[in-house]
Amino acid sequence: MTFFIGVDLHKTQFTVHVRTEDKIETLDEIKQYPTTGAGYELFLERLKTFKEIGADVKVGVESTGNTRFFKNQVEKVGAEVTVINTLKFKVINESTKKTDKHDASTISEFLSKDMLPESYLCGKETENIRRLLKSRERLVRSMVGQKNEVHALLVSLGISDELRSLQSKKGRQKVLDTLESNNDYVLEAQSVKLMIQIIDQMSESVKVIEKQITEITKDDEMVNRLLTIRGCGKITAWTIRAYTEDISRFANAKKYAAFCGLVPWVQDSNETIRHGKITKRGPQELRTSFVQLVLGIRRCKDTSTWRMMQRYEYMKKNKGSGKSIIATARKMAEIVWAMLSDKQDFDSSKMMGKYKPMNLVDQALVAMD
């Protein structure tokens, strides 16, 4: 006997629908539990009663903020948990009857038919790296905002200054000294001093986060291999590692590029084939990292002889820099898949050679709108 349990999980409570289609017994049960210690205990006790009679227990739950905790708790009693990929499971979102009970029932029904699209749930270490990277990104954005405020104030005072002078601690101190040396800018100097202190504090916090990620990934094979790519920085390597985690999940390079959202959508109907813009499916952070990787490669002087960069320059003349960067980012995603799958470091000698423009792949890329 197998019990199929659909769970509509929320922050404060979760609704459970239990069904079985056994010949001897038919169960159709709906209950609600609070997301508290007592609520989870009651739910787990119910699952234990199913296990005690020798039944298999399968649970389906949508991917939300507290899904990881829910999954960990349920797996303690030996139940099999399927985390649903909500992007591929539109039955609930597009339903005309949107209630917790109906959603839980729908999940259990599709689970019983083995028709739930499963979502990959990353490991704890990977989740921690992602969280640290997001914290760093928020701090960097706040720092940029503060620097822009200081720059705008200087411009309003008619003080000639370039924004890049605020990038270093020494440069910021020089700006502050300039204001404090002028008696007409006493109030402005006080404001700038406060903003610079905030920038310095956030800068130190960024360094602490980077130090922590460095410690976590110092022996990480994937990060060390990504750093062998010419023009790849540590932030880019950390991000690609955090949002890829297990490269064996992807059967080939094209599927990995599709996961990154760097492939164009295709509409193939009858004799008409249309290519559109990139799908932008998958983690935005991963897609952005590959774009940053291309820009990093482009800044290196010795990469201009690479076929990939020759192709980039060719496409840039015909379709502009934006589309050429995306096309090159897709190519880099495929190269990264090959590196990580074959467990080989980046070999720049394989990038050498004369590029022959307008092969079949490039025709499809150039045709993108």
Coordinates of C-alpha atoms in Angstrom, one line a residue, residues 82-299:
T82 CA 9.1 15.4 -3.9
V83 CA 9.7 19.2 -4.1
I84 CA 7.6 20.6 -7.0
N85 CA 9.1 22.8 -9.7
T86 CA 6.4 25.5 -9.7
L87 CA 7.5 26.9 -13.1
K88 CA 6.6 23.6 -14.7
F89 CA 3.5 22.9 -12.6
K90 CA 0.9 25.5 -13.6
V91 CA -2.2 23.5 -12.6
I92 CA -2.4 25.1 -9.2
N93 CA -1.6 28.7 -10.2
E94 CA -4.1 28.7 -13.2
S95 CA -6.8 26.9 -11.3
T96 CA -10.2 28.7 -11.1
K97 CA -10.8 27.1 -7.7
K98 CA -7.9 28.4 -5.5
T99 CA -8.2 27.0 -2.0
D100 CA -5.6 25.3 0.2
K101 CA -7.7 22.1 0.4
H102 CA -8.1 22.0 -3.4
D103 CA -4.4 22.7 -4.0
A104 CA -3.3 19.9 -1.6
S105 CA -5.8 17.5 -3.3
T106 CA -4.4 18.4 -6.7
I107 CA -0.8 17.8 -5.6
S108 CA -1.7 14.4 -4.1
E109 CA -3.6 13.4 -7.3
F110 CA -0.6 14.2 -9.6
L111 CA 1.8 12.6 -7.1
S112 CA -0.2 9.4 -7.3
K113 CA 0.1 9.4 -11.1
D114 CA 3.9 10.2 -10.9
M115 CA 3.3 13.4 -12.9
L116 CA 4.9 16.0 -10.6
P117 CA 7.8 18.0 -12.0
E118 CA 10.6 17.8 -9.4
S119 CA 12.7 20.7 -8.3
Y120 CA 16.3 20.4 -7.3
L121 CA 17.1 21.4 -3.7
C122 CA 20.7 22.4 -3.1
G123 CA 22.8 21.4 -0.2
K124 CA 23.2 23.3 3.1
E125 CA 26.8 24.5 2.2
T126 CA 25.6 25.7 -1.2
E127 CA 22.7 27.5 0.3
N128 CA 25.0 29.2 2.8
I129 CA 27.3 30.4 0.0
R130 CA 24.2 31.8 -1.9
R131 CA 23.0 33.6 1.2
L132 CA 26.5 35.2 1.7
L133 CA 26.7 36.2 -1.9
K134 CA 23.3 37.9 -1.7
S135 CA 24.3 39.7 1.4
R136 CA 27.5 40.9 -0.3
E137 CA 25.5 42.1 -3.3
R138 CA 23.1 44.1 -1.1
L139 CA 26.0 45.7 0.6
V140 CA 27.8 46.6 -2.6
R141 CA 24.6 48.1 -4.0
S142 CA 24.2 50.2 -0.8
M143 CA 27.8 51.3 -1.1
V144 CA 27.3 52.4 -4.7
G145 CA 24.2 54.4 -3.6
Q146 CA 26.2 56.2 -0.9
K147 CA 29.0 57.0 -3.2
N148 CA 26.6 58.5 -5.7
E149 CA 25.1 60.6 -3.0
V150 CA 28.6 62.0 -2.1
H151 CA 29.4 62.6 -5.7
A152 CA 26.0 64.4 -6.3
L153 CA 26.7 66.7 -3.3
L154 CA 30.2 67.5 -4.6
V155 CA 28.7 68.4 -8.0
S156 CA 26.1 70.6 -6.4
L157 CA 29.0 72.5 -4.6
G158 CA 30.8 73.0 -7.9
I159 CA 33.7 70.9 -6.7
S160 CA 35.4 69.1 -9.6
D161 CA 35.7 65.4 -8.7
E162 CA 35.5 62.1 -10.4
L163 CA 33.4 59.3 -9.0
R164 CA 36.3 56.9 -9.1
S165 CA 38.1 58.9 -6.4
L166 CA 35.5 57.6 -4.0
Q167 CA 36.4 53.9 -4.7
S168 CA 39.4 53.9 -2.3
K169 CA 39.6 54.8 1.3
K170 CA 42.5 57.1 0.6
G171 CA 40.5 58.9 -2.1
R172 CA 37.4 59.3 0.2
Q173 CA 39.6 60.8 2.9
K174 CA 41.1 63.3 0.3
V175 CA 37.5 64.4 -0.6
L176 CA 36.7 64.9 3.1
D177 CA 39.9 66.9 3.7
T178 CA 39.0 69.2 0.8
L179 CA 35.6 69.9 2.3
E180 CA 36.9 70.4 5.9
S181 CA 39.5 72.8 4.8
N182 CA 36.9 75.2 3.5
N183 CA 34.9 77.1 6.1
D184 CA 31.9 77.5 3.7
Y185 CA 31.3 73.8 3.7
V186 CA 31.1 73.0 7.4
L187 CA 27.6 71.4 7.2
E188 CA 28.4 69.6 4.0
A189 CA 31.6 68.2 5.5
Q190 CA 29.7 66.7 8.4
S191 CA 27.2 65.0 6.1
V192 CA 30.0 63.6 3.9
K193 CA 31.9 62.4 6.9
L194 CA 28.9 60.4 8.1
M195 CA 28.3 58.9 4.6
I196 CA 32.0 58.0 4.3
Q197 CA 31.9 56.3 7.7
I198 CA 28.9 54.2 6.4
I199 CA 30.8 53.4 3.2
D200 CA 33.8 52.3 5.2
Q201 CA 31.7 50.1 7.5
M202 CA 30.0 48.4 4.6
S203 CA 33.3 47.9 2.9
E204 CA 34.7 46.1 5.9
S205 CA 31.5 43.9 6.0
V206 CA 32.1 43.0 2.4
K207 CA 35.6 41.9 3.2
V208 CA 34.4 39.8 6.1
I209 CA 31.9 38.1 3.8
E210 CA 34.5 37.5 1.1
K211 CA 36.9 36.1 3.7
Q212 CA 34.2 33.7 4.9
I213 CA 33.4 32.4 1.4
T214 CA 37.1 32.0 0.6
E215 CA 37.4 29.8 3.7
I216 CA 34.4 27.7 2.7
T217 CA 35.6 27.2 -0.9
K218 CA 39.3 27.0 -0.4
D219 CA 39.3 23.3 -1.2
D220 CA 36.4 23.4 -3.6
E221 CA 37.3 21.6 -6.8
M222 CA 34.8 23.5 -8.9
V223 CA 35.8 26.9 -7.8
N224 CA 39.5 26.2 -8.3
R225 CA 38.8 24.8 -11.8
L226 CA 36.7 27.9 -12.7
L227 CA 39.5 30.2 -11.6
T228 CA 41.8 28.7 -14.3
I229 CA 39.7 30.5 -16.9
R230 CA 41.4 33.7 -18.1
G231 CA 39.5 36.7 -16.9
C232 CA 37.4 34.8 -14.3
G233 CA 37.4 36.4 -10.9
K234 CA 36.6 34.9 -7.5
I235 CA 33.1 36.4 -7.3
T236 CA 32.2 35.0 -10.7
A237 CA 33.6 31.6 -9.8
W238 CA 31.8 31.5 -6.4
T239 CA 28.5 32.4 -8.1
I240 CA 28.7 29.8 -10.8
R241 CA 29.6 27.2 -8.2
A242 CA 26.8 28.2 -5.9
Y243 CA 24.1 28.1 -8.6
T244 CA 25.4 25.0 -10.4
E245 CA 26.5 22.8 -7.5
D246 CA 26.2 19.5 -9.3
I247 CA 27.1 19.6 -13.0
S248 CA 26.1 15.9 -13.5
R249 CA 22.4 17.1 -13.3
F250 CA 22.8 18.3 -16.9
A251 CA 23.0 15.7 -19.6
N252 CA 24.8 17.9 -22.1
A253 CA 26.1 21.4 -22.6
K254 CA 22.9 22.6 -24.3
K255 CA 20.8 21.7 -21.3
Y256 CA 23.2 23.5 -19.0
A257 CA 23.0 26.6 -21.2
A258 CA 19.2 26.3 -21.1
F259 CA 19.2 26.1 -17.3
C260 CA 21.2 29.4 -17.3
G261 CA 18.5 31.0 -19.4
L262 CA 21.0 31.9 -22.2
V263 CA 19.3 30.1 -25.0
P264 CA 16.7 31.7 -27.4
W265 CA 13.1 30.4 -27.3
V266 CA 12.1 28.5 -30.4
Q267 CA 8.7 28.3 -32.0
D268 CA 8.6 25.4 -34.5
S269 CA 5.1 24.9 -36.0
N270 CA 4.4 23.3 -39.3
E271 CA 7.0 24.7 -41.7
T272 CA 7.6 27.9 -39.7
I273 CA 10.6 28.2 -37.3
R274 CA 11.0 31.4 -35.2
H275 CA 13.7 32.2 -32.8
G276 CA 13.1 34.8 -30.1
K277 CA 14.9 36.5 -27.2
I278 CA 16.7 34.4 -24.6
T279 CA 14.4 32.5 -22.2
K280 CA 15.9 34.0 -19.0
R281 CA 14.8 30.9 -17.1
G282 CA 16.9 29.7 -14.2
P283 CA 18.9 31.8 -11.7
Q284 CA 19.5 35.4 -12.7
E285 CA 22.7 35.4 -10.7
L286 CA 24.1 32.5 -12.8
R287 CA 23.2 34.2 -16.0
T288 CA 24.7 37.5 -14.9
S289 CA 27.9 35.7 -13.8
F290 CA 28.5 34.3 -17.3
V291 CA 28.0 37.8 -18.8
Q292 CA 30.5 39.1 -16.3
L293 CA 32.8 36.3 -17.2
V294 CA 32.7 37.3 -20.9
L295 CA 33.4 40.9 -20.0
G296 CA 36.3 39.8 -17.8
I297 CA 37.8 37.7 -20.8
R298 CA 37.3 40.7 -23.1
R299 CA 39.3 43.0 -20.8

